[in-house]
XYZ file of C-alpha atoms in Angstrom:
596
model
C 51.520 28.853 -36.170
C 53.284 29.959 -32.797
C 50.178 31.733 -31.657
C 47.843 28.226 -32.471
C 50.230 26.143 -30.541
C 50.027 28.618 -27.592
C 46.676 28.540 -28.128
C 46.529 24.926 -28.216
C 48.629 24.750 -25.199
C 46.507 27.203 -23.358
C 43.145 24.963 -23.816
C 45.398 22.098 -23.209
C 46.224 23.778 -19.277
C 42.655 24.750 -18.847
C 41.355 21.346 -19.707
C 43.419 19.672 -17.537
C 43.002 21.797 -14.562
C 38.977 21.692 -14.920
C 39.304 17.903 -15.330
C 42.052 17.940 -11.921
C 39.451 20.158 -10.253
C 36.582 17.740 -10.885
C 38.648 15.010 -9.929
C 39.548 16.765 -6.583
C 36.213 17.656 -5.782
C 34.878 14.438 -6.661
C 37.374 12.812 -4.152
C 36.528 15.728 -1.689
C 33.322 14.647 -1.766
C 33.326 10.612 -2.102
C 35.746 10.783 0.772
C 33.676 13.516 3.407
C 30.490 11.393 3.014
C 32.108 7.533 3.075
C 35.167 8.346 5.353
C 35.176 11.289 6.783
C 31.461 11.739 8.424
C 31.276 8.156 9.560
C 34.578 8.557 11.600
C 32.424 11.843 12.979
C 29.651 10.207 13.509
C 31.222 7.272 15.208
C 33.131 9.571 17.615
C 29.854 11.942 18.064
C 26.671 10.057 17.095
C 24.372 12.913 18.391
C 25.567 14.463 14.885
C 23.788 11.943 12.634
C 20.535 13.453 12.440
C 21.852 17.154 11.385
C 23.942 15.342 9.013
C 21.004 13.169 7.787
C 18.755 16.776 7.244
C 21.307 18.824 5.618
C 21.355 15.731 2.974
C 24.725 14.765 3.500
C 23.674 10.798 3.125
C 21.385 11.484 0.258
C 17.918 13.151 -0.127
C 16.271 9.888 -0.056
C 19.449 7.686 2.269
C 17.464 4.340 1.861
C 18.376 0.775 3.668
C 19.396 -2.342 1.011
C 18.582 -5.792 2.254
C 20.647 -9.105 1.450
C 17.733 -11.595 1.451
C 15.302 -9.095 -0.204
C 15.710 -7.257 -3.565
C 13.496 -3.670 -2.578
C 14.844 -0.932 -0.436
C 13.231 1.069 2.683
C 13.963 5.028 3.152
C 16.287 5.136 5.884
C 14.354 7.290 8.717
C 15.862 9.238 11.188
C 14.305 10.150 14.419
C 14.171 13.221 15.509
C 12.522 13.491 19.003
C 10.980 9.895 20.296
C 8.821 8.382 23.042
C 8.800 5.440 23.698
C 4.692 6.014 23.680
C 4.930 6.062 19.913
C 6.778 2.386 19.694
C 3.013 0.553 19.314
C 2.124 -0.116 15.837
C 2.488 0.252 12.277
C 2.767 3.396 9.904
C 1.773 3.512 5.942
C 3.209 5.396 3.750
C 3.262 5.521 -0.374
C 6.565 7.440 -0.740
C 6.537 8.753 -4.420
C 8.544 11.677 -6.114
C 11.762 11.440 -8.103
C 13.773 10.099 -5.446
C 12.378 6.290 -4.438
C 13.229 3.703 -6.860
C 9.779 2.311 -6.480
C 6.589 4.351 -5.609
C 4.654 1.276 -3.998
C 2.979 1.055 -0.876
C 4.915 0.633 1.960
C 4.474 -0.438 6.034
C 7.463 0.587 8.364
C 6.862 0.025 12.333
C 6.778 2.620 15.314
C 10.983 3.450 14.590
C 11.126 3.001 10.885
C 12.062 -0.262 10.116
C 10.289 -1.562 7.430
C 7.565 -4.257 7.437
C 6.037 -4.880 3.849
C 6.160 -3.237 0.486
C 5.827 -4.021 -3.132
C 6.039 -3.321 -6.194
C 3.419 -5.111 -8.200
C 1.393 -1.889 -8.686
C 1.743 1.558 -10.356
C 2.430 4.362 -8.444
C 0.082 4.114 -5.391
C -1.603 6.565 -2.548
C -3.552 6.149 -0.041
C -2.529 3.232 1.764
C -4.259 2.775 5.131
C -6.280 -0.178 7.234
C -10.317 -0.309 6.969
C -12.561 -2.068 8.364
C -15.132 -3.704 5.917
C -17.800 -6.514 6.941
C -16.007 -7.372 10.358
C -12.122 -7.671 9.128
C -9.632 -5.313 8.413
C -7.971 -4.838 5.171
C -5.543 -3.000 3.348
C -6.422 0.128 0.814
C -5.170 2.014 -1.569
C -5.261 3.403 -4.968
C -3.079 2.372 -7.475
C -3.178 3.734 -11.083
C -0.795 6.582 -13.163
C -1.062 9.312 -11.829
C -0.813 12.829 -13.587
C 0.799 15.723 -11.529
C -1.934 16.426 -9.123
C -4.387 13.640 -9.921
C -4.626 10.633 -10.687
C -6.870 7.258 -13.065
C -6.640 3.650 -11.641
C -8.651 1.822 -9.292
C -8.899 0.461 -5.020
C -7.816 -2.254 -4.314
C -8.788 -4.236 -1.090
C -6.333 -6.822 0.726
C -6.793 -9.217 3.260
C -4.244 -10.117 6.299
C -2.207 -12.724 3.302
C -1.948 -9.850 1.421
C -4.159 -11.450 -1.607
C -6.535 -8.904 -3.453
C -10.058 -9.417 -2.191
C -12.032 -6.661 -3.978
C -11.133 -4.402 -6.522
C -13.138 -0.977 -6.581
C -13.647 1.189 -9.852
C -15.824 4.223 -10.646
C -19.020 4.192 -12.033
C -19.679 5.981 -14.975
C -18.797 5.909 -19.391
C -14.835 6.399 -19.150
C -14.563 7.205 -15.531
C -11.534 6.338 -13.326
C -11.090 6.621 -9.706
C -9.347 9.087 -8.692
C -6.134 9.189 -6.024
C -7.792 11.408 -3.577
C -9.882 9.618 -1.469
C -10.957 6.186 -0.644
C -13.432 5.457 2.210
C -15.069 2.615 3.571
C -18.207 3.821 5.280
C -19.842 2.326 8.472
C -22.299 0.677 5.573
C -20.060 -0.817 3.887
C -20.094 1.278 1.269
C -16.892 2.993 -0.632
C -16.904 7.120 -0.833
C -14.325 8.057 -3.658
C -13.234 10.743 -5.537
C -13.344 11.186 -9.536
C -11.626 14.213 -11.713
C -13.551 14.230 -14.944
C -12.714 16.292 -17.717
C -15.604 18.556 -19.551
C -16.719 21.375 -20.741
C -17.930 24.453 -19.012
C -18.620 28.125 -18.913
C -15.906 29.738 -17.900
C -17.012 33.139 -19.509
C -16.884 34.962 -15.820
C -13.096 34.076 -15.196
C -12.590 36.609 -18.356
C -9.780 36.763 -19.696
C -11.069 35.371 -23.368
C -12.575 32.388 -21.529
C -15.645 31.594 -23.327
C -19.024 29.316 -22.902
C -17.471 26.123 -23.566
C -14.008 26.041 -22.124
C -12.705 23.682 -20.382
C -12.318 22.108 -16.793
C -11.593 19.207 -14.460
C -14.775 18.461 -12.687
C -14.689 17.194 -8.976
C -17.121 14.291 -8.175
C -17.367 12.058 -5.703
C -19.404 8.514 -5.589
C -20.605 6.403 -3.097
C -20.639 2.934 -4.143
C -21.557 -0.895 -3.080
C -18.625 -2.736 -2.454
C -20.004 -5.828 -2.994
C -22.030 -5.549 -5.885
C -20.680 -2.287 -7.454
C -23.708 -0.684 -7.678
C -23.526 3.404 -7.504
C -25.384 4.763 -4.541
C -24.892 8.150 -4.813
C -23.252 11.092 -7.139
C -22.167 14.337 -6.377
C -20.716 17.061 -9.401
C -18.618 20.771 -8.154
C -19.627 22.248 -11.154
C -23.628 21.646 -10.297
C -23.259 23.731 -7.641
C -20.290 26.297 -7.737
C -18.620 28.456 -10.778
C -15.117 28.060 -11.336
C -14.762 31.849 -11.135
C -15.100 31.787 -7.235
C -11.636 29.902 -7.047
C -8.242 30.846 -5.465
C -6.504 28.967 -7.759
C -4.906 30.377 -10.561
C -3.523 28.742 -14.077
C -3.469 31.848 -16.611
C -3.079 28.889 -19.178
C -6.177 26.841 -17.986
C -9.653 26.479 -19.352
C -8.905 27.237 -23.084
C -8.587 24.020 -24.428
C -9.099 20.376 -23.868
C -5.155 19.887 -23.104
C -4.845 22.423 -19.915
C -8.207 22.020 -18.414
C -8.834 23.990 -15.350
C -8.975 22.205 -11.839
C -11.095 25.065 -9.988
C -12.507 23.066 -7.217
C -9.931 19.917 -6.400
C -11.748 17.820 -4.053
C -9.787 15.596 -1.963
C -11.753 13.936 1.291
C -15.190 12.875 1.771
C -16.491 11.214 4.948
C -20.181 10.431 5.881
C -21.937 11.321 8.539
C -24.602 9.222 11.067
C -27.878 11.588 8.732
C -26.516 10.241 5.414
C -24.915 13.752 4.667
C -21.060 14.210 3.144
C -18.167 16.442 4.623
C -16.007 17.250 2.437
C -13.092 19.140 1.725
C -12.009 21.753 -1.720
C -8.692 22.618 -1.743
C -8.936 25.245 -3.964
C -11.867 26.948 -2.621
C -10.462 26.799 0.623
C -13.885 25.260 2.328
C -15.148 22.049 3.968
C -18.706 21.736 3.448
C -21.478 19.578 4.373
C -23.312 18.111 1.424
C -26.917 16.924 1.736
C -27.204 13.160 0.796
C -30.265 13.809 -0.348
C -30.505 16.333 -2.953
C -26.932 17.506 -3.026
C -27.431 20.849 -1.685
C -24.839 22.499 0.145
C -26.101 22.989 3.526
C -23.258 24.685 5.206
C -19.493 26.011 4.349
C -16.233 26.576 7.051
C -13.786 29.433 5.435
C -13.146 30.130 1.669
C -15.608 32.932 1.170
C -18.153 31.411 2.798
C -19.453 33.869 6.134
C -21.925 30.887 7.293
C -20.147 30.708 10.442
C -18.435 33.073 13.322
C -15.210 32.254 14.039
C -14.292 33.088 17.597
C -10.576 32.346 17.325
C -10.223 35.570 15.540
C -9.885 33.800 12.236
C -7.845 30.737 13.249
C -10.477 28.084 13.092
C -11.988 29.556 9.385
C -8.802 30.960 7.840
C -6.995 27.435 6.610
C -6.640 27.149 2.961
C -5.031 24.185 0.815
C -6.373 22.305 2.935
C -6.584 18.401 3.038
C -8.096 15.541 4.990
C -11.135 16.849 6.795
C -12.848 14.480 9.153
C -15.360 14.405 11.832
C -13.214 13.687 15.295
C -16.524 13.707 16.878
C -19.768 14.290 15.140
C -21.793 14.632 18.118
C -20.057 17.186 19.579
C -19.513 19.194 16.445
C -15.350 18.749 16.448
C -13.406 17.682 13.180
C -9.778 17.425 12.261
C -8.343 19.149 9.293
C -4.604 19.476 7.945
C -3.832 22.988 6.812
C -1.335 23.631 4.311
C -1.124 27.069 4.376
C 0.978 26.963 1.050
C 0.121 25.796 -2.311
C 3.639 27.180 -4.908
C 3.532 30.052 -5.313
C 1.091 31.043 -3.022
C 1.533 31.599 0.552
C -0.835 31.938 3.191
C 0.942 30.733 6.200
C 4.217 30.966 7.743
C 3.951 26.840 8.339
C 1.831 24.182 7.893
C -0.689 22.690 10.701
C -2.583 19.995 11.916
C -5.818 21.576 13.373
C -8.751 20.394 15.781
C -12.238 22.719 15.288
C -15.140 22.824 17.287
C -17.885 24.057 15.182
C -21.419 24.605 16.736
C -24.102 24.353 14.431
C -26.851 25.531 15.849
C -25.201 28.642 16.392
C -22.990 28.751 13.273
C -20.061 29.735 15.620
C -16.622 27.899 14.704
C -13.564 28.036 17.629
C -9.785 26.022 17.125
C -9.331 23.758 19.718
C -6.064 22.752 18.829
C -3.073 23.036 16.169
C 0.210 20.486 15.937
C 3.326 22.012 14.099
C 6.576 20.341 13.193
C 9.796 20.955 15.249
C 11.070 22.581 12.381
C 7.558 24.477 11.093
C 7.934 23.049 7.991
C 5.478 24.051 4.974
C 3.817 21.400 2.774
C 2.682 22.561 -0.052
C 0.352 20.093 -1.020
C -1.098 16.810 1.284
C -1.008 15.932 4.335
C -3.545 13.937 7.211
C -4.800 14.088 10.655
C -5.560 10.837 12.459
C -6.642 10.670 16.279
C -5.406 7.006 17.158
C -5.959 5.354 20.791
C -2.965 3.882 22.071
C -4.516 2.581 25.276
C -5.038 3.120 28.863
C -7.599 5.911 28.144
C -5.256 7.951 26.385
C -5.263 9.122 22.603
C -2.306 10.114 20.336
C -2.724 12.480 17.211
C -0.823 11.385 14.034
C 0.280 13.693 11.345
C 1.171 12.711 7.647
C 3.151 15.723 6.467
C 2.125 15.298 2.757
C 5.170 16.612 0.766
C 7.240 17.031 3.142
C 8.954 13.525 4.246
C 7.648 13.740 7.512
C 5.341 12.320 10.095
C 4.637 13.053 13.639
C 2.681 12.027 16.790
C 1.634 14.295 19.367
C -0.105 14.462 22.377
C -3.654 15.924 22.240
C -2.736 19.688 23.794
C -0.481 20.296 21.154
C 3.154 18.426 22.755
C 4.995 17.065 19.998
C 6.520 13.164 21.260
C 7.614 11.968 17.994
C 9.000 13.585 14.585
C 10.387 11.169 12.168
C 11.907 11.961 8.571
C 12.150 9.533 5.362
C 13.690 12.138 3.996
C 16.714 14.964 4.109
C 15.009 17.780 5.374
C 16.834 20.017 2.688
C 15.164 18.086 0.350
C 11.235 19.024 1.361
C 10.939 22.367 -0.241
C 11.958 20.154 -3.575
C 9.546 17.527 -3.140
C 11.950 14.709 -4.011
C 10.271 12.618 -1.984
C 6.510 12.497 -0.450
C 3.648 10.717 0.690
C 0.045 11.685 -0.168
C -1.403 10.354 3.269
C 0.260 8.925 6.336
C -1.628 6.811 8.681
C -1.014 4.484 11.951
C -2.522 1.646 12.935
C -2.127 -0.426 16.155
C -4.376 -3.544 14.717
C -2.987 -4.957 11.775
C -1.572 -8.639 11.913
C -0.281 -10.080 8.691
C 0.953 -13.352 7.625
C 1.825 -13.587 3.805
C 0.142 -16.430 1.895
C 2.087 -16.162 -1.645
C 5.294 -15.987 -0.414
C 7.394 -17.751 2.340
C 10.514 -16.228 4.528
C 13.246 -15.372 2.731
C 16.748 -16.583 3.311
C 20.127 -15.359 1.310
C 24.009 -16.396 2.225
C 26.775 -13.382 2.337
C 29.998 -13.808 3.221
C 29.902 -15.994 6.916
C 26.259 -15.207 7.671
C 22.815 -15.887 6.923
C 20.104 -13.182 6.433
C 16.447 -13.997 6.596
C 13.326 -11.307 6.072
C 9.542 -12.394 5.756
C 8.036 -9.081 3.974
C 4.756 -8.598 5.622
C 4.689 -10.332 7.887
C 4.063 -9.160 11.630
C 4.006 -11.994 13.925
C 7.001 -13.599 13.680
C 9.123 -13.047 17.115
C 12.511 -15.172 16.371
C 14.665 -16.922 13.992
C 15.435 -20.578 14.348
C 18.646 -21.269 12.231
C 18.872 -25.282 11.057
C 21.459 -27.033 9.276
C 21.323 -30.389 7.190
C 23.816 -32.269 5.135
C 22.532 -32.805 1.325
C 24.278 -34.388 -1.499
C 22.877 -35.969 -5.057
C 19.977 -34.215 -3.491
C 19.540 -36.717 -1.246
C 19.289 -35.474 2.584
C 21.763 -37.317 4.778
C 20.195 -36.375 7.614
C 17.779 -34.480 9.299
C 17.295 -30.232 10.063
C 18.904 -29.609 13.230
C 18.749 -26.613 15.421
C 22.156 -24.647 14.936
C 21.082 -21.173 16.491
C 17.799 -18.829 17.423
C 17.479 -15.307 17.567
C 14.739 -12.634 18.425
C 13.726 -10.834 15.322
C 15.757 -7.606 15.031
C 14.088 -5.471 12.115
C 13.263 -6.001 8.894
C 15.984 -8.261 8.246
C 17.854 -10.984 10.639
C 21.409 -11.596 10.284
C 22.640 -14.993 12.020
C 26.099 -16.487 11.839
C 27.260 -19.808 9.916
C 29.414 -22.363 11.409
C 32.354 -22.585 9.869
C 33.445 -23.993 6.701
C 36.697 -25.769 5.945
C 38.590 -26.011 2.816
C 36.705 -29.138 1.932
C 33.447 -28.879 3.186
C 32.456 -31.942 1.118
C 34.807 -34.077 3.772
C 34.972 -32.122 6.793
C 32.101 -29.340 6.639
C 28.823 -30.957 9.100
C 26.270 -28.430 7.306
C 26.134 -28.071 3.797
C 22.407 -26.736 3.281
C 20.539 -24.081 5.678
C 16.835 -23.013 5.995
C 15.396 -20.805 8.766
C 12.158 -21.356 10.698
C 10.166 -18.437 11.583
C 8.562 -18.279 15.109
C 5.980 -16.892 16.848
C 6.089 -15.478 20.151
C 5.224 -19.465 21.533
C 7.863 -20.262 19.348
C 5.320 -22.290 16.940
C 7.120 -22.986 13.140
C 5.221 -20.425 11.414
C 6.576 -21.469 7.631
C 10.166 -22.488 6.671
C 12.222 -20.095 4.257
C 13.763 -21.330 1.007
C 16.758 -23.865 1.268
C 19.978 -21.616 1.175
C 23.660 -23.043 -0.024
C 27.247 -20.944 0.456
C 28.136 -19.465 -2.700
C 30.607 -21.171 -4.874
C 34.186 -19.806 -3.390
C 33.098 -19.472 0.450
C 35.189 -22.007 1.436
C 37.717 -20.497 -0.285
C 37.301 -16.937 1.213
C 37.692 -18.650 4.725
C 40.740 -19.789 4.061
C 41.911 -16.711 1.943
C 40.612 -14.826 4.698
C 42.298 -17.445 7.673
C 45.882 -17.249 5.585
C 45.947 -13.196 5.685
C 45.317 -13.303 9.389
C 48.137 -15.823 9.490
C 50.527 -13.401 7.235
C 49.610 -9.913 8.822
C 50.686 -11.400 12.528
C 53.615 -13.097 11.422
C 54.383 -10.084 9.776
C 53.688 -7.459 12.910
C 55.941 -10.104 15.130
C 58.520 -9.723 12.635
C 58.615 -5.984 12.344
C 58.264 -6.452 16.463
C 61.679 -8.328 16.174
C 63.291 -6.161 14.352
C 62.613 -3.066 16.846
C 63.614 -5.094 19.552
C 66.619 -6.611 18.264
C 67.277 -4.458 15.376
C 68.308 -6.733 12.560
C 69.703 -6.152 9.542
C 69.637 -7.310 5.962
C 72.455 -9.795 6.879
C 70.611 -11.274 9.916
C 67.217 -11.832 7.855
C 69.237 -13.776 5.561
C 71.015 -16.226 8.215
C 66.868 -16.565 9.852
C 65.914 -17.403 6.590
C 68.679 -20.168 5.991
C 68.052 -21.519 9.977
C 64.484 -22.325 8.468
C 65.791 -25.374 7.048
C 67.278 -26.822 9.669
C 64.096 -28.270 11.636
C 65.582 -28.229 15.326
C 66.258 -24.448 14.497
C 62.655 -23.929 13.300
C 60.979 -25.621 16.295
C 63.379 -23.361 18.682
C 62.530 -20.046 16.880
C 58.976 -20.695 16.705
């Protein structure tokens, strides 16, 4: 019995000191991050951003609004010029960390501008421009590790869906890959179909009828949804020419193997397609025609002679391959480098290629990098964007890394921002398939008005989506019985700061039904003419405001009267004795006008 209780007692000292040790590391921790960083941080703000990328606010630190019920990732910038402050970025952040993996529009510093989540998980959100007007793409659909099954959608400048776009084909689904308007208003987009296929030559007990994902891609009539034009990998290459491996793919129906993984198609001014296989590490040109192949950059393909000693032909997970200038034979590619577990490349790159077809010679122009070199190991995009006064920026979606950046055209990197810990990119936790900019898109939202919620002594007021408004007008009216008893009047206006507008209530006394002049407050949103653009909902103090002004007006009252009695006693040094007899003096009112 002796040895059970010291057993028992033993257990007893270890359980209580793991439990104390949690305890203490949990406060440790609560109180480094909430108390002890801010203070830092407050004292040396140049600190924030290391703090941000070693993950010390979070892998995914995000921004909560009081008048809107989604979050934002909170971005941190690290280099900026103020060339990159013109338009809007888009972004589908997905991976375990976001709450919600819907599209998302955050302007040149990060704040954000519009998201939802009315849609599955979604990719490849960007602006086109279709019969004259500009809309908003992307996919949206369930997506299944590295592909995905839904549909395009189209949006106008209210946000409303215009045109929904679907393959073509018995039990086909469009892919998450790639979605592109072309110049005939057409749509180019991507399908992974599962089937059967000879896979005999991969060995390895692969027989005649294993089984693969197919990459096709479609062209298709937007308005009428007729298909234009078909394209199948497995018509024209054998999966045994891959780099990718999957020792468990291709033997049955439930791990089929993705040996080609096509992921951008653009068409060209003779009706042909570039695109771009990821796993067999070539961009091709497609005839639109017949379907031929009529010419391959890198993989195993010797078509052309690359005169950067391998540089321009020796990308490989590639992604997003577009012609920057057809004419002149140059087109933009982003170059992963790194696909887990292989690894090909120190870093990941943006690159710009001049190929010269006539003489099948290939040279790299130019390559962008991050500050840090960091590797994505799948996505990514290259956009050349014009910002103006004959001078062009080159924007870089980072795939899955959290990142995207803007550079100048030789290479100079102005702008790096992260939506994401940098600790956290080698783990994916969060990403973006694509990331694009645009300087042209103007949005007012048609189903929903500006949005106005009461906290505390101020009123907060967001319009998601919307892009023109330039200030805040704050009005104030006097309802009760729901009967107006008087009419809106202008209490305050403020330029629009962000996402989200904060602006300060008057005052509310203890009995705002006798001495309060506002009981009911809307906001108008302005333009930059300050026109009313629309009016936000009608907002009310919640029940107990009044209440926490005066709450809040008595301990103001209690904490000085206590500081200038604490003040007394150092001066004067009282005792017990003389607190007493000032006490007592308190009744007698000539004494208690003369202390006070």
């Amino acid at each position: 019995m002796p040895v059970v209780a010291m057993d028992r007692q033993r257990i007893f000292r270890y359980t209580l000191s793991a439990v104390l040790s949690l305890a203490a590391l949990v406060v440790v921790v609560v109180t480094t991050q909430f108390l002890l960083i801010p203070i830092i941080i407050y004292f040396w703000p140049q600190l924030e951003t290391p703090f941000y990328d070693l993950g010390f606010f979070g892998a995914y630190p995000t921004r909560d609004y009081v008048s809107f019920n989604l979050s934002s990732p909170r971005s941190t910038l690290i280099r900026w010029d103020d060339s990159c402050d013109r338009g809007n970025v888009f972004i589908d952040p997905g991976g375990p960390s976001p709450d919600h993996r819907g599209p998302m529009i955050l302007d040149g510093r990060g704040n954000l501008v519009w998201t939802s989540d009315q849609y599955e998980t979604t990719t490849n959100l960007k602006v086109q421009r279709y019969r004259g007007s500009d809309y908003l793409t992307f996919w949206s659909g369930h997506k299944a590790k590295t592909m995905g099954t839904g549909s395009y959608y189209m949006l106008d400048n209210t946000y409303s869906v215009v045109h929904k776009v679907d393959a073509i084909g018995n039990g086909l689904r469009a892919d998450l890959h790639e979605f592109k308007i072309t110049s005939d208003d057409t749509a180019l987009l991507t399908v992974y179909n599962k089937t059967q296929a000879d896979l005999t030559k991969m060995g390895w007990f692969r027989g005649k009828h294993g089984w693969i994902i197919d990459s096709v891609f479609q062209e298709i009539d937007i308005a009428d949804g007729r298909l234009l034009f078909e394209w199948k990998a497995s018509d024209h290459f054998s999966a045994a020419d891959t780099y990718m491996t999957n020792p468990f793919g291709g033997y049955s129906s439930g791990i089929p193997f993705d040996f080609f993984h096509i992921n951008s198609i653009e068409k060209d001014r003779n009706g042909n397609y570039l695109i771009s296989s990821r796993h067999f590490h070539t961009v091709m040109s497609i005839n639109g025609v017949t379907g031929e192949v009529m010419w391959q950059l890198g993989g195993h393909s010797e078509y052309f002679t690359d005169l950067s000693n391998g540089l321009a032909s020796d990308f490989s997970w590639q992604h997003d391959a577009r012609w920057l200038d057809e004419e002149a034979g140059i087109l933009t590619l982003f170059d992963n480098g790194v696909a887990w577990p292989h690894v090909d490349a120190p870093y990941s790159q943006g690159k710009v290629i001049l190929l010269d077809l006539e003489n099948r010679t290939a040279k790299l122009l130019h390559s962008y990098t991050t500050l840090q070199h960091v590797r994505s190991s799948s996505q990514g995009s290259v956009q050349f964007i014009d910002i103006g006064e004959a001078d062009e920026h080159v924007f870089i979606g980072w795939g899955s890394s959290a990142a995207y950046t803007e550079h100048a055209i030789d290479g100079e990197l102005l702008c790096e921002t992260h939506f994401a810990a940098l600790a956290s990119f080698w783990w994916e936790r969060v990403k973006s398939y694509r990331a694009f900019k645009s300087l042209d898109w103007y949005a007012t939202p048609k189903a929903w008005d500006p949005s106005a919620a009461i906290e505390g002594g101020a009123l907060s007021v967001s319009w998601n989506g919307a892009t023109e408004v330039a200030f805040w007008e704050l009005q104030g009216t006097v309802i009760r019985d729901g009967q107006a008893q008087g009419e809106w009047k202008e209490l305050d206006i403020l330029e629009r700061d962000g996402f989200e507008t904060s602006l300060t209530l008057p005052p509310q006394l203890a009995k705002p039904e006798v001495e309060g002049p506002y009981t009911h407050f809307r906001v108008a949103a302005l333009d930059a003419e300050r026109d009313v653009l629309r009016y936000s909902n009608i907002a009310t103090r919640p029940a107990g405001s009044a209440s926490w002004y005066v709450m809040t007006s008595l301990s103001a009252v209690f904490l000085t009267a206590a500081m200038l009695g604490y003040w007394q006693y150092r001066r004067r040094g009282w005792k017990a004795a003389d607190w007493r007899q000032y006490a007592q003096s308190a009744v007698d009112r000539t004494k208690y006008q003369k202390l006070w």
